[in-house]
Amino acid sequence: MRFTLYFHPLSSYCHKALIALYEHGIAFEPQIVNLGDAAEREAFLKISPLGRFPALRDGEADRVVLESSVIIEYLDRFRQGGQPLVPADPDRALEARRRDRFFDFHVMTPMQKVVFDRLRPEAQRDPFGVSQAREQLRAAYAVLEREIAGRTWALGDDFSLADCAAAPSLFYADKVAPLGEDFPNVVAYRARLMQRPSYARALVEAEPYLKFLPQE
């Protein structure tokens, strides 16, 4: 098989890549990596030197593609029909990339701050940093509440790179900083993302692992 995806089912960035693979109908070999296993970690570091997920190997091109957003752009070359996830129009492509960065930097990053803090020993936790992260999430929710109003997807009618980032961002963020009733447009957008077949499939596959998410 041409493509191999090295990933972990709980990783939000891996969810981004999985959504693109499923959207495009691209066959691939899934390779789950357990970084807690010394041998698996050593092997993975030869593929991804910083040990970061996801990593896509293209066997025919003898190439490894790193970083979820870059992987999604790369996979656009091999889509089995349908629209590219990065629009062909240059202005819309820029907007897709901007919104992708918005979700990665302003939703995923503070969300991960809260999650990773739960993995620390009690004496090494950072309650101030966690409080700041939750404030950052609510600020991002407020921006998104305005921007997503009247839209089905981040760019309008077409599902894109930005929505690949939005789906796992909002799935996990709602667990650490619940949307509640203050952001109805974001709540509705999140529900649409959860129901999108490509992400619904990724969530079903991740379900056996969700019990390992750290709780407060």
C-alpha positions as a Python dict, from the first residue, in 0.01 Angstrom:
ca = {
    (1, 'M'): (0, 0, 0),
    (2, 'R'): (132, 342, -95),
    (3, 'F'): (49, 538, 222),
    (4, 'T'): (114, 459, 588),
    (5, 'L'): (-11, 688, 865),
    (6, 'Y'): (178, 675, 1193),
    (7, 'F'): (-55, 808, 1459),
    (8, 'H'): (-230, 771, 1793),
    (9, 'P'): (-613, 754, 1807),
    (10, 'L'): (-636, 1016, 2084),
    (11, 'S'): (-421, 1278, 1913),
    (12, 'S'): (-620, 1578, 1790),
    (13, 'Y'): (-364, 1645, 1519),
    (14, 'C'): (-390, 1284, 1402),
    (15, 'H'): (-767, 1328, 1380),
    (16, 'K'): (-703, 1611, 1131),
    (17, 'A'): (-508, 1380, 902),
    (18, 'L'): (-760, 1097, 936),
    (19, 'I'): (-1043, 1329, 836),
    (20, 'A'): (-856, 1421, 516),
    (21, 'L'): (-784, 1057, 431),
    (22, 'Y'): (-1148, 962, 479),
    (23, 'E'): (-1280, 1270, 297),
    (24, 'H'): (-1069, 1184, -6),
    (25, 'G'): (-1125, 809, 4),
    (26, 'I'): (-751, 740, 10),
    (27, 'A'): (-648, 390, 114),
    (28, 'F'): (-374, 374, 375),
    (29, 'E'): (-217, 147, 631),
    (30, 'P'): (-287, 270, 986),
    (31, 'Q'): (10, 229, 1215),
    (32, 'I'): (-71, 311, 1578),
    (33, 'V'): (242, 408, 1771),
    (34, 'N'): (278, 367, 2147),
    (35, 'L'): (544, 616, 2252),
    (36, 'G'): (549, 453, 2596),
    (37, 'D'): (706, 144, 2439),
    (38, 'A'): (1081, 197, 2406),
    (39, 'A'): (1119, -4, 2085),
    (40, 'E'): (822, 163, 1916),
    (41, 'R'): (945, 505, 2022),
    (42, 'E'): (1294, 440, 1888),
    (43, 'A'): (1153, 323, 1554),
    (44, 'F'): (918, 620, 1529),
    (45, 'L'): (1196, 871, 1601),
    (46, 'K'): (1363, 751, 1281),
    (47, 'I'): (1050, 860, 1095),
    (48, 'S'): (961, 1171, 1296),
    (49, 'P'): (1281, 1294, 1468),
    (50, 'L'): (1091, 1505, 1723),
    (51, 'G'): (851, 1222, 1797),
    (52, 'R'): (550, 1425, 1689),
    (53, 'F'): (228, 1287, 1542),
    (54, 'P'): (107, 1240, 1275),
    (55, 'A'): (356, 1121, 1015),
    (56, 'L'): (258, 1010, 665),
    (57, 'R'): (487, 785, 464),
    (58, 'D'): (445, 784, 87),
    (59, 'G'): (616, 462, -15),
    (60, 'E'): (606, 530, -389),
    (61, 'A'): (766, 872, -353),
    (62, 'D'): (1000, 753, -75),
    (63, 'R'): (888, 1053, 129),
    (64, 'V'): (774, 1121, 485),
    (65, 'V'): (538, 1414, 531),
    (66, 'L'): (512, 1568, 879),
    (67, 'E'): (272, 1822, 1034),
    (68, 'S'): (-102, 1768, 1001),
    (69, 'S'): (-176, 2076, 789),
    (70, 'V'): (102, 1990, 544),
    (71, 'I'): (-19, 1630, 528),
    (72, 'I'): (-368, 1752, 437),
    (73, 'E'): (-234, 1972, 157),
    (74, 'Y'): (-23, 1681, 32),
    (75, 'L'): (-320, 1444, 31),
    (76, 'D'): (-517, 1685, -188),
    (77, 'R'): (-296, 1564, -475),
    (78, 'F'): (-433, 1212, -441),
    (79, 'R'): (-802, 1271, -376),
    (80, 'Q'): (-1047, 1034, -540),
    (81, 'G'): (-1274, 1303, -686),
    (82, 'G'): (-1451, 1577, -492),
    (83, 'Q'): (-1322, 1916, -386),
    (84, 'P'): (-969, 1980, -253),
    (85, 'L'): (-953, 2064, 117),
    (86, 'V'): (-733, 2361, 31),
    (87, 'P'): (-935, 2558, -227),
    (88, 'A'): (-787, 2622, -569),
    (89, 'D'): (-879, 2992, -549),
    (90, 'P'): (-579, 3170, -390),
    (91, 'D'): (-786, 3400, -168),
    (92, 'R'): (-1001, 3116, -36),
    (93, 'A'): (-689, 2905, 14),
    (94, 'L'): (-541, 3180, 232),
    (95, 'E'): (-863, 3198, 431),
    (96, 'A'): (-864, 2820, 480),
    (97, 'R'): (-506, 2834, 607),
    (98, 'R'): (-582, 3129, 836),
    (99, 'R'): (-872, 2948, 997),
    (100, 'D'): (-669, 2629, 1022),
    (101, 'R'): (-406, 2826, 1217),
    (102, 'F'): (-681, 2980, 1431),
    (103, 'F'): (-800, 2638, 1545),
    (104, 'D'): (-450, 2499, 1596),
    (105, 'F'): (-309, 2798, 1783),
    (106, 'H'): (-610, 2938, 1967),
    (107, 'V'): (-817, 2626, 2039),
    (108, 'M'): (-594, 2320, 2026),
    (109, 'T'): (-298, 2475, 2206),
    (110, 'P'): (-485, 2602, 2516),
    (111, 'M'): (-696, 2284, 2518),
    (112, 'Q'): (-379, 2076, 2532),
    (113, 'K'): (-244, 2294, 2812),
    (114, 'V'): (-540, 2191, 3028),
    (115, 'V'): (-519, 1823, 2932),
    (116, 'F'): (-143, 1792, 2979),
    (117, 'D'): (-161, 1968, 3315),
    (118, 'R'): (-382, 1684, 3437),
    (119, 'L'): (-101, 1442, 3359),
    (120, 'R'): (141, 1620, 3590),
    (121, 'P'): (200, 1518, 3950),
    (122, 'E'): (-20, 1725, 4181),
    (123, 'A'): (272, 1928, 4315),
    (124, 'Q'): (384, 2027, 3963),
    (125, 'R'): (50, 2145, 3828),
    (126, 'D'): (-2, 2498, 3700),
    (127, 'P'): (-346, 2625, 3807),
    (128, 'F'): (-272, 2979, 3689),
    (129, 'G'): (-167, 2856, 3346),
    (130, 'V'): (-477, 2636, 3323),
    (131, 'S'): (-698, 2931, 3416),
    (132, 'Q'): (-535, 3139, 3144),
    (133, 'A'): (-583, 2857, 2892),
    (134, 'R'): (-955, 2838, 2971),
    (135, 'E'): (-983, 3215, 2927),
    (136, 'Q'): (-808, 3184, 2591),
    (137, 'L'): (-1055, 2918, 2487),
    (138, 'R'): (-1354, 3132, 2574),
    (139, 'A'): (-1202, 3423, 2381),
    (140, 'A'): (-1160, 3194, 2080),
    (141, 'Y'): (-1518, 3070, 2118),
    (142, 'A'): (-1639, 3432, 2108),
    (143, 'V'): (-1450, 3501, 1784),
    (144, 'L'): (-1577, 3181, 1627),
    (145, 'E'): (-1935, 3252, 1740),
    (146, 'R'): (-1932, 3563, 1520),
    (147, 'E'): (-1741, 3414, 1227),
    (148, 'I'): (-1941, 3092, 1193),
    (149, 'A'): (-2282, 3264, 1205),
    (150, 'G'): (-2482, 3180, 894),
    (151, 'R'): (-2221, 2932, 768),
    (152, 'T'): (-2238, 2555, 741),
    (153, 'W'): (-1860, 2512, 741),
    (154, 'A'): (-1569, 2742, 819),
    (155, 'L'): (-1553, 2880, 462),
    (156, 'G'): (-1923, 2855, 391),
    (157, 'D'): (-2066, 2567, 190),
    (158, 'D'): (-1743, 2376, 123),
    (159, 'F'): (-1574, 2153, 381),
    (160, 'S'): (-1205, 2244, 399),
    (161, 'L'): (-871, 2224, 576),
    (162, 'A'): (-1012, 2461, 838),
    (163, 'D'): (-1290, 2218, 928),
    (164, 'C'): (-1039, 1933, 957),
    (165, 'A'): (-872, 2141, 1229),
    (166, 'A'): (-1198, 2257, 1385),
    (167, 'A'): (-1344, 1911, 1442),
    (168, 'P'): (-1088, 1769, 1690),
    (169, 'S'): (-1023, 2115, 1837),
    (170, 'L'): (-1384, 2164, 1938),
    (171, 'F'): (-1443, 1799, 2026),
    (172, 'Y'): (-1174, 1811, 2295),
    (173, 'A'): (-1204, 2178, 2392),
    (174, 'D'): (-1567, 2132, 2494),
    (175, 'K'): (-1450, 1868, 2741),
    (176, 'V'): (-1211, 2104, 2922),
    (177, 'A'): (-1396, 2437, 2875),
    (178, 'P'): (-1760, 2351, 2800),
    (179, 'L'): (-1932, 2569, 2543),
    (180, 'G'): (-2252, 2580, 2745),
    (181, 'E'): (-2529, 2813, 2627),
    (182, 'D'): (-2317, 3120, 2552),
    (183, 'F'): (-2204, 3013, 2204),
    (184, 'P'): (-2500, 2856, 2020),
    (185, 'N'): (-2346, 2897, 1675),
    (186, 'V'): (-2031, 2715, 1788),
    (187, 'V'): (-2236, 2441, 1955),
    (188, 'A'): (-2429, 2385, 1632),
    (189, 'Y'): (-2108, 2390, 1424),
    (190, 'R'): (-1946, 2137, 1658),
    (191, 'A'): (-2251, 1910, 1621),
    (192, 'R'): (-2224, 1927, 1240),
    (193, 'L'): (-1855, 1839, 1260),
    (194, 'M'): (-1927, 1540, 1487),
    (195, 'Q'): (-2185, 1417, 1236),
    (196, 'R'): (-1961, 1457, 930),
    (197, 'P'): (-1900, 1095, 816),
    (198, 'S'): (-1522, 1135, 799),
    (199, 'Y'): (-1496, 1258, 1157),
    (200, 'A'): (-1769, 1031, 1289),
    (201, 'R'): (-1558, 741, 1161),
    (202, 'A'): (-1243, 872, 1331),
    (203, 'L'): (-1433, 911, 1660),
    (204, 'V'): (-1571, 557, 1644),
    (205, 'E'): (-1217, 427, 1594),
    (206, 'A'): (-1092, 641, 1886),
    (207, 'E'): (-1372, 536, 2121),
    (208, 'P'): (-1186, 243, 2286),
    (209, 'Y'): (-908, 485, 2382),
    (210, 'L'): (-1118, 775, 2514),
    (211, 'K'): (-1128, 616, 2859),
    (212, 'F'): (-757, 698, 2887),
    (213, 'L'): (-814, 1074, 2865),
    (214, 'P'): (-698, 1232, 3191),
    (215, 'Q'): (-982, 1352, 3412),
    (216, 'E'): (-984, 1632, 3666),
}
